[in-house]
Amino acid sequence: MNARSDLTITDVRLTPILVADPPLLNTQGVHQPYTPRLIVEVVTAGGVTGVGETYGDSKYLALATPLAEVLPGRQVGDVNGLHQLAVLVCGDSPETTGADAVDAGGLRGVQTADKLRLSIVSAFEVACLDALGKALGLPVHALLGGKVRDAVDYSAYLFYRWSEHPRGAGEFDDWGAAVDPAGIVAQARRFARDYGFASFKLKGGVFAPGEEIAAVRALAEAFPGQPLRLDPNGAWSVETSLQVAEELADVLEYLEDPASTTARMAEVAAGTDVPLATNMCVTTFAEIPEAFARGAVQVVLCDHHYWGGLRNTRELAAICRTYGVGLSMHSNTHLGISLAAMTHVAAVVPNLDYACDSHYPWQTEDVITKRLEFKDGRLAVSDLPGLGVELDRERLALLHRRWLDDDGTMRERDDAAAMRVAEPGWVAPPVPRW
């Protein structure tokens, strides 16, 4: 068997799982006790297996299945062909869900089938690059052009949260509740102590703006001079956004998605000098021209899931660099495979202007044999072949069994439904909320 035939894909395995998620609050509601993820494995004729990870709701699994069926027989290095192949087998894009729509599973704004497809392609691309790197003895960052940094800075991701899920559901953790400024500061102190994080992002849009201003002020007092961010996921009006920006202008590194839609963000940007960041109004290449032309955002929070993979993320970074727009990295509930992929691509872009987000410290479960460890708020970039992680098959099987045993209520991420367990009749608030 020659080298080329060794790199032929012979099998693709899709494993939907449910992983424990804490009762973290956002403007849509609260995280469910378990959240769905999809693990993708690409196997080559040479016996190498590459892994990828993405969202696991049924709409993602439905798109991933036909793509997995047509990949065997193709070269694992043919990542250029993944996007065209996905379009062929996954169908055309329907209309968007509305200009003010917010996808509760990702809080990422308007959703289309194109965006869903990109989130699936990203997992296949990562799995292929992981397999190719293992076969060639090269880390993924080398396949992307080579690292420009040996470690990647990450930021503490702070949440308002309950001490436990309603009715005792889910898995226990010892973080306790955080529903006021004191609770947020205590949470931040633990993140700084345990992980060495030196910048802090608060998920807002949960309480009235005045309460969240007080929480950021308390953080500024507890961590003087350290970077702070606030993200209400588009929950505010233009007027409210400008008021908050004015009151926190002296302490915010940036304000993330204070208002929904590019038009509203442009209005806010025109009225404040506080940089505005987004992972909601700019999540595809097609959304870039209007947002950049109108000066609606000064920082794009890239996410390889949204953008269709690591190579597209690298291209996005080049565009941001060209137009003088800052770059950081968005995070949603994810495991070690995605964090490893995030770190590899973050290592190769010269213009990583801000510490990246990561939910990873909140996740108590994983599917890799050794958890990735933050030291001094950073992750070392692995030089091992591929992503540098190994799949824990026993753990994968256990989390898949949880998915199989579920009655269907946890297979779709729905923060509003989770909130209704505690507050019957809860409906996700309209945008803007305040």
Coordinates of C-alpha atoms in Angstrom, one line a residue, residues 86-249:
A86 CA -21.4 19.4 2.0
V87 CA -23.4 21.7 -0.3
L88 CA -24.1 18.8 -2.7
V89 CA -25.3 16.3 0.0
C90 CA -26.9 18.6 2.5
G91 CA -29.2 20.7 0.2
D92 CA -29.9 24.4 -0.2
S93 CA -30.3 27.1 2.5
P94 CA -33.8 28.0 3.7
E95 CA -34.8 31.5 4.6
T96 CA -33.4 33.0 7.8
T97 CA -35.4 32.9 11.0
G98 CA -35.8 36.7 11.2
A99 CA -33.7 39.8 11.6
D100 CA -33.9 39.8 15.4
A101 CA -33.8 36.0 15.9
V102 CA -31.4 34.5 18.4
D103 CA -30.4 30.9 18.3
A104 CA -30.7 29.8 21.9
G105 CA -28.3 27.0 21.3
G106 CA -25.5 29.3 20.4
L107 CA -26.8 32.9 21.0
R108 CA -25.3 33.7 17.6
G109 CA -28.0 35.7 15.9
V110 CA -29.8 34.9 12.7
Q111 CA -29.5 31.2 11.7
T112 CA -29.6 29.6 8.3
A113 CA -29.0 26.2 6.9
D114 CA -25.7 27.5 5.5
K115 CA -24.5 28.3 9.0
L116 CA -25.6 24.9 10.3
R117 CA -23.7 23.3 7.4
L118 CA -20.6 25.3 8.3
S119 CA -20.7 24.1 11.9
I120 CA -20.8 20.5 10.6
V121 CA -18.1 21.0 8.0
S122 CA -15.8 22.4 10.7
A123 CA -15.9 19.2 12.7
F124 CA -15.1 17.1 9.6
E125 CA -12.3 19.4 8.7
V126 CA -10.7 19.3 12.2
A127 CA -11.0 15.5 12.1
C128 CA -9.3 15.3 8.7
L129 CA -6.5 17.6 9.8
D130 CA -6.0 15.7 13.0
A131 CA -5.7 12.4 11.0
L132 CA -3.5 14.0 8.4
G133 CA -1.2 15.4 11.1
K134 CA -1.0 12.1 12.8
A135 CA -0.2 10.3 9.5
L136 CA 2.6 12.8 8.7
G137 CA 3.9 13.3 12.2
L138 CA 3.0 17.0 12.2
P139 CA 0.9 19.1 14.6
V140 CA -2.2 20.7 13.1
H141 CA -0.7 24.1 13.5
A142 CA 2.1 23.1 11.1
L143 CA -0.6 22.1 8.5
L144 CA -2.0 25.7 8.9
G145 CA 1.3 27.4 8.2
G146 CA 3.1 27.1 11.6
K147 CA 2.6 28.6 15.0
V148 CA 3.6 32.2 15.7
R149 CA 3.2 31.7 19.5
D150 CA 3.9 28.9 21.9
A151 CA 0.9 29.5 24.2
V152 CA -2.5 31.1 23.8
D153 CA -4.1 33.5 26.3
Y154 CA -7.6 32.7 27.5
S155 CA -10.0 34.8 29.5
A156 CA -12.2 33.8 32.5
Y157 CA -15.8 33.4 31.4
L158 CA -18.0 34.5 34.3
F159 CA -21.7 33.7 34.5
Y160 CA -24.6 34.5 36.7
R161 CA -25.7 31.1 37.8
W162 CA -27.8 29.1 40.3
S163 CA -26.2 26.7 42.8
E164 CA -28.0 23.8 41.2
H165 CA -30.4 22.8 38.4
P166 CA -34.1 22.9 39.3
R167 CA -35.5 19.7 41.0
G168 CA -32.0 18.5 41.6
A169 CA -31.4 17.5 38.0
G170 CA -27.9 17.1 36.4
E171 CA -24.5 16.7 38.0
F172 CA -23.4 18.5 41.2
D173 CA -20.6 21.0 41.3
D174 CA -19.2 23.1 44.2
W175 CA -19.3 26.6 42.6
G176 CA -22.4 27.7 44.3
A177 CA -24.8 30.5 43.2
A178 CA -23.7 33.8 41.7
V179 CA -26.6 36.2 41.3
D180 CA -25.1 39.5 42.5
P181 CA -21.9 41.4 42.3
A182 CA -20.4 39.7 45.3
G183 CA -21.1 36.3 43.8
I184 CA -19.5 37.3 40.4
V185 CA -16.4 38.6 42.2
A186 CA -16.1 35.4 44.2
Q187 CA -16.4 33.4 41.0
A188 CA -13.7 35.6 39.3
R189 CA -11.3 35.1 42.3
R190 CA -11.6 31.3 42.0
F191 CA -10.9 31.5 38.2
A192 CA -7.9 33.6 38.9
R193 CA -6.7 31.3 41.7
D194 CA -7.2 28.0 39.9
Y195 CA -6.4 28.9 36.3
G196 CA -4.4 32.1 36.5
F197 CA -6.8 34.1 34.3
A198 CA -6.0 37.8 34.1
S199 CA -8.9 39.0 32.1
F200 CA -12.6 38.5 32.8
K201 CA -15.8 38.4 30.7
L202 CA -19.3 38.5 32.2
K203 CA -22.2 37.0 30.4
G204 CA -24.9 39.7 30.8
G205 CA -28.4 40.3 29.6
V206 CA -29.7 38.4 32.7
F207 CA -30.5 41.2 35.1
A208 CA -31.4 44.9 34.5
P209 CA -28.4 46.8 33.1
G210 CA -27.9 48.7 36.4
E211 CA -27.2 45.5 38.2
E212 CA -24.8 44.3 35.6
I213 CA -23.0 47.7 35.7
A214 CA -22.6 47.2 39.4
A215 CA -21.1 43.7 38.9
V216 CA -18.5 45.1 36.4
R217 CA -17.7 47.9 38.8
A218 CA -17.1 45.3 41.5
L219 CA -14.8 43.4 39.3
A220 CA -12.9 46.5 38.4
E221 CA -12.4 47.2 42.1
A222 CA -11.3 43.6 42.8
F223 CA -9.0 43.4 39.8
P224 CA -7.8 46.9 39.2
G225 CA -6.4 47.5 35.7
Q226 CA -7.2 44.0 34.4
P227 CA -9.2 43.7 31.2
L228 CA -13.0 43.4 31.6
R229 CA -15.7 42.6 29.1
L230 CA -19.5 42.4 29.2
D231 CA -21.7 40.4 26.8
P232 CA -25.5 40.8 27.0
N233 CA -26.1 38.9 23.8
G234 CA -27.9 41.7 22.0
A235 CA -30.4 42.2 24.8
W236 CA -30.3 46.0 24.9
S237 CA -31.7 48.8 22.9
V238 CA -29.3 51.3 21.2
E239 CA -30.1 53.8 24.0
T240 CA -29.4 51.3 26.8
S241 CA -26.2 50.2 25.1
L242 CA -25.0 53.8 24.9
Q243 CA -25.8 54.4 28.5
V244 CA -23.9 51.3 29.7
A245 CA -21.0 52.1 27.5
E246 CA -20.8 55.6 28.9
E247 CA -21.0 54.4 32.5
L248 CA -18.3 51.7 32.0
A249 CA -16.1 53.4 29.5

